[in-house]
mmCIF file with all atom_site columns, C-alpha atoms in Angstrom:
data_model
loop_
_atom_site.group_PDB
_atom_site.id
_atom_site.type_symbol
_atom_site.label_atom_id
_atom_site.label_alt_id
_atom_site.label_comp_id
_atom_site.label_asym_id
_atom_site.label_entity_id
_atom_site.label_seq_id
_atom_site.pdbx_PDB_ins_code
_atom_site.Cartn_x
_atom_site.Cartn_y
_atom_site.Cartn_z
_atom_site.occupancy
_atom_site.B_iso_or_equiv
_atom_site.pdbx_formal_charge
_atom_site.auth_seq_id
_atom_site.auth_comp_id
_atom_site.auth_asym_id
_atom_site.auth_atom_id
_atom_site.pdbx_PDB_model_num
ATOM 1  C CA . MET A 1 1  ? 99.105  -87.415 116.949 1.00 49.00 ? 828 MET A CA 1
ATOM 2  C CA . LEU A 1 2  ? 98.977  -87.022 120.663 1.00 59.00 ? 829 LEU A CA 1
ATOM 3  C CA . MET A 1 3  ? 100.385 -84.321 121.776 1.00 63.00 ? 830 MET A CA 1
ATOM 4  C CA . SER A 1 4  ? 102.288 -84.000 125.455 1.00 69.00 ? 831 SER A CA 1
ATOM 5  C CA . TYR A 1 5  ? 102.984 -80.821 127.066 1.00 70.00 ? 832 TYR A CA 1
ATOM 6  C CA . GLN A 1 6  ? 105.192 -80.960 129.903 1.00 75.00 ? 833 GLN A CA 1
ATOM 7  C CA . LEU A 1 7  ? 103.835 -78.047 132.735 1.00 77.00 ? 834 LEU A CA 1
ATOM 8  C CA . GLU A 1 8  ? 106.111 -75.902 134.591 1.00 84.00 ? 835 GLU A CA 1
ATOM 9  C CA . ARG A 1 9  ? 105.139 -75.690 138.561 1.00 89.00 ? 836 ARG A CA 1
ATOM 10 C CA . ALA A 1 10 ? 105.957 -72.786 141.163 1.00 93.00 ? 837 ALA A CA 1
ATOM 11 C CA . LYS A 1 11 ? 105.100 -72.749 144.833 1.00 95.00 ? 838 LYS A CA 1
ATOM 12 C CA . VAL A 1 12 ? 102.961 -69.698 145.691 1.00 93.00 ? 839 VAL A CA 1
ATOM 13 C CA . ARG A 1 13 ? 103.139 -69.036 149.241 1.00 94.00 ? 840 ARG A CA 1
ATOM 14 C CA . MET A 1 14 ? 100.000 -66.492 150.251 1.00 90.00 ? 841 MET A CA 1
ATOM 15 C CA . LYS A 1 15 ? 99.588  -66.193 154.079 1.00 93.00 ? 842 LYS A CA 1
ATOM 16 C CA . SER A 1 16 ? 99.690  -69.924 155.768 1.00 94.00 ? 843 SER A CA 1
ATOM 17 C CA . LYS A 1 17 ? 98.761  -71.673 152.178 1.00 92.00 ? 844 LYS A CA 1
ATOM 18 C CA . GLU A 1 18 ? 101.247 -73.098 149.628 1.00 94.00 ? 845 GLU A CA 1
ATOM 19 C CA . ILE A 1 19 ? 99.487  -72.819 145.836 1.00 93.00 ? 846 ILE A CA 1
ATOM 20 C CA . THR A 1 20 ? 101.088 -74.573 142.761 1.00 95.00 ? 847 THR A CA 1
ATOM 21 C CA . VAL A 1 21 ? 100.664 -72.115 139.636 1.00 95.00 ? 848 VAL A CA 1
ATOM 22 C CA . VAL A 1 22 ? 101.603 -73.507 135.526 1.00 94.00 ? 849 VAL A CA 1
ATOM 23 C CA . VAL A 1 23 ? 102.154 -70.559 133.655 1.00 94.00 ? 850 VAL A CA 1
ATOM 24 C CA . LEU A 1 24 ? 101.207 -71.305 129.732 1.00 93.00 ? 851 LEU A CA 1
ATOM 25 C CA . GLN A 1 25 ? 101.080 -68.163 127.104 1.00 92.00 ? 852 GLN A CA 1
ATOM 26 C CA . GLN A 1 26 ? 98.576  -69.081 125.285 1.00 93.00 ? 853 GLN A CA 1
ATOM 27 C CA . LYS A 1 27 ? 100.595 -67.640 121.969 1.00 91.00 ? 854 LYS A CA 1
ATOM 28 C CA . ASP A 1 28 ? 102.579 -71.234 122.075 1.00 89.00 ? 855 ASP A CA 1
ATOM 29 C CA . ILE A 1 29 ? 99.127  -73.634 122.604 1.00 89.00 ? 856 ILE A CA 1
ATOM 30 C CA . ASN A 1 30 ? 97.417  -71.885 119.428 1.00 89.00 ? 857 ASN A CA 1
ATOM 31 C CA . VAL A 1 31 ? 94.759  -70.427 122.132 1.00 90.00 ? 858 VAL A CA 1
ATOM 32 C CA . GLU A 1 32 ? 92.917  -67.029 122.180 1.00 91.00 ? 859 GLU A CA 1
ATOM 33 C CA . ILE A 1 33 ? 90.727  -65.753 124.463 1.00 89.00 ? 860 ILE A CA 1
ATOM 34 C CA . LYS A 1 34 ? 88.446  -62.775 123.934 1.00 88.00 ? 861 LYS A CA 1
ATOM 35 C CA . GLU A 1 35 ? 86.181  -60.723 126.134 1.00 84.00 ? 862 GLU A CA 1
ATOM 36 C CA . GLU A 1 36 ? 82.502  -60.454 124.252 1.00 84.00 ? 863 GLU A CA 1
ATOM 37 C CA . LEU A 1 37 ? 79.658  -57.799 125.840 1.00 82.00 ? 864 LEU A CA 1
ATOM 38 C CA . GLY A 1 38 ? 80.998  -57.048 129.220 1.00 77.00 ? 865 GLY A CA 1
ATOM 39 C CA . ARG A 1 39 ? 81.220  -60.780 130.245 1.00 75.00 ? 866 ARG A CA 1
ATOM 40 C CA . ILE A 1 40 ? 81.062  -63.644 128.068 1.00 81.00 ? 867 ILE A CA 1
ATOM 41 C CA . LEU A 1 41 ? 84.614  -65.140 127.408 1.00 82.00 ? 868 LEU A CA 1
ATOM 42 C CA . LEU A 1 42 ? 85.528  -66.988 124.102 1.00 85.00 ? 869 LEU A CA 1
ATOM 43 C CA . MET A 1 43 ? 87.474  -69.613 123.319 1.00 84.00 ? 870 MET A CA 1
ATOM 44 C CA . ASP A 1 44 ? 89.176  -69.641 120.243 1.00 83.00 ? 871 ASP A CA 1
ATOM 45 C CA . ALA A 1 45 ? 91.400  -72.348 119.714 1.00 82.00 ? 872 ALA A CA 1
ATOM 46 C CA . ALA A 1 46 ? 92.938  -73.397 116.669 1.00 76.00 ? 873 ALA A CA 1
ATOM 47 C CA . ASP A 1 47 ? 92.184  -77.173 116.000 1.00 83.00 ? 874 ASP A CA 1
ATOM 48 C CA . CYS A 1 48 ? 90.353  -79.576 117.609 1.00 87.00 ? 875 CYS A CA 1
ATOM 49 C CA . GLN A 1 49 ? 94.158  -80.792 118.977 1.00 86.00 ? 876 GLN A CA 1
ATOM 50 C CA . GLU A 1 50 ? 93.933  -77.280 120.242 1.00 88.00 ? 877 GLU A CA 1
ATOM 51 C CA . MET A 1 51 ? 90.839  -77.707 122.156 1.00 89.00 ? 878 MET A CA 1
ATOM 52 C CA . PHE A 1 52 ? 91.760  -81.611 124.052 1.00 89.00 ? 879 PHE A CA 1
ATOM 53 C CA . LEU A 1 53 ? 94.598  -79.720 125.344 1.00 88.00 ? 880 LEU A CA 1
ATOM 54 C CA . LEU A 1 54 ? 92.086  -76.963 126.890 1.00 89.00 ? 881 LEU A CA 1
ATOM 55 C CA . SER A 1 55 ? 89.729  -79.645 128.227 1.00 91.00 ? 882 SER A CA 1
ATOM 56 C CA . SER A 1 56 ? 92.850  -81.456 129.538 1.00 91.00 ? 883 SER A CA 1
ATOM 57 C CA . LEU A 1 57 ? 94.813  -78.247 131.684 1.00 91.00 ? 884 LEU A CA 1
ATOM 58 C CA . PHE A 1 58 ? 90.450  -77.673 133.219 1.00 93.00 ? 885 PHE A CA 1
ATOM 59 C CA . ARG A 1 59 ? 90.873  -81.493 134.200 1.00 94.00 ? 886 ARG A CA 1
ATOM 60 C CA . HIS A 1 60 ? 94.068  -81.593 135.040 1.00 92.00 ? 887 HIS A CA 1
ATOM 61 C CA . SER A 1 61 ? 93.462  -78.855 136.986 1.00 94.00 ? 888 SER A CA 1
ATOM 62 C CA . MET A 1 62 ? 90.520  -80.482 138.743 1.00 95.00 ? 889 MET A CA 1
ATOM 63 C CA . GLN A 1 63 ? 92.471  -83.608 140.099 1.00 95.00 ? 890 GLN A CA 1
ATOM 64 C CA . SER A 1 64 ? 95.349  -81.251 141.350 1.00 93.00 ? 891 SER A CA 1
ATOM 65 C CA . HIS A 1 65 ? 93.982  -77.857 142.715 1.00 91.00 ? 892 HIS A CA 1
ATOM 66 C CA . ASP A 1 66 ? 96.918  -76.050 140.055 1.00 94.00 ? 893 ASP A CA 1
ATOM 67 C CA . VAL A 1 67 ? 96.152  -73.139 138.987 1.00 95.00 ? 894 VAL A CA 1
ATOM 68 C CA . ILE A 1 68 ? 96.560  -72.855 135.629 1.00 95.00 ? 895 ILE A CA 1
ATOM 69 C CA . PHE A 1 69 ? 97.146  -68.815 133.989 1.00 95.00 ? 896 PHE A CA 1
ATOM 70 C CA . LEU A 1 70 ? 96.747  -68.685 130.914 1.00 94.00 ? 897 LEU A CA 1
ATOM 71 C CA . GLU A 1 71 ? 98.750  -65.371 129.272 1.00 94.00 ? 898 GLU A CA 1
ATOM 72 C CA . ARG A 1 72 ? 98.046  -63.298 126.618 1.00 94.00 ? 899 ARG A CA 1
ATOM 73 C CA . ASP A 1 73 ? 100.591 -62.528 124.037 1.00 91.00 ? 900 ASP A CA 1
ATOM 74 C CA . LYS A 1 74 ? 97.774  -58.814 123.045 1.00 90.00 ? 901 LYS A CA 1
ATOM 75 C CA . ASP A 1 75 ? 96.169  -56.812 125.114 1.00 90.00 ? 902 ASP A CA 1
ATOM 76 C CA . SER A 1 76 ? 93.101  -57.655 122.556 1.00 88.00 ? 903 SER A CA 1
ATOM 77 C CA . ASN A 1 77 ? 93.112  -61.001 124.194 1.00 91.00 ? 904 ASN A CA 1
ATOM 78 C CA . MET A 1 78 ? 92.416  -62.112 127.767 1.00 91.00 ? 905 MET A CA 1
ATOM 79 C CA . ASP A 1 79 ? 94.379  -63.541 130.348 1.00 93.00 ? 906 ASP A CA 1
ATOM 80 C CA . VAL A 1 80 ? 92.042  -65.743 131.888 1.00 92.00 ? 907 VAL A CA 1
ATOM 81 C CA . PHE A 1 81 ? 93.607  -68.571 135.522 1.00 93.00 ? 908 PHE A CA 1
ATOM 82 C CA . ILE A 1 82 ? 91.204  -71.757 135.507 1.00 93.00 ? 909 ILE A CA 1
ATOM 83 C CA . PHE A 1 83 ? 91.596  -73.683 138.717 1.00 92.00 ? 910 PHE A CA 1
ATOM 84 C CA . ASN A 1 84 ? 89.176  -75.242 141.531 1.00 88.00 ? 911 ASN A CA 1
#
């Protein structure tokens, strides 16, 4: 089954540059991102669909130049920005 998400984009202006940002909650997409050894990020996805979603987000960022913010839901996880 194919999954589809409607991404809500917000525009942020930094000096003369306008940036489009997408904010997603990690818990909403069944992804947890944790830090290990102070320099490695572990992306834990629930199953194949969530891994496909993560790869699709990276691809979306590459093609659209959107900044994607994966917001954590608990202190043990890490916030992550995906950008090109």
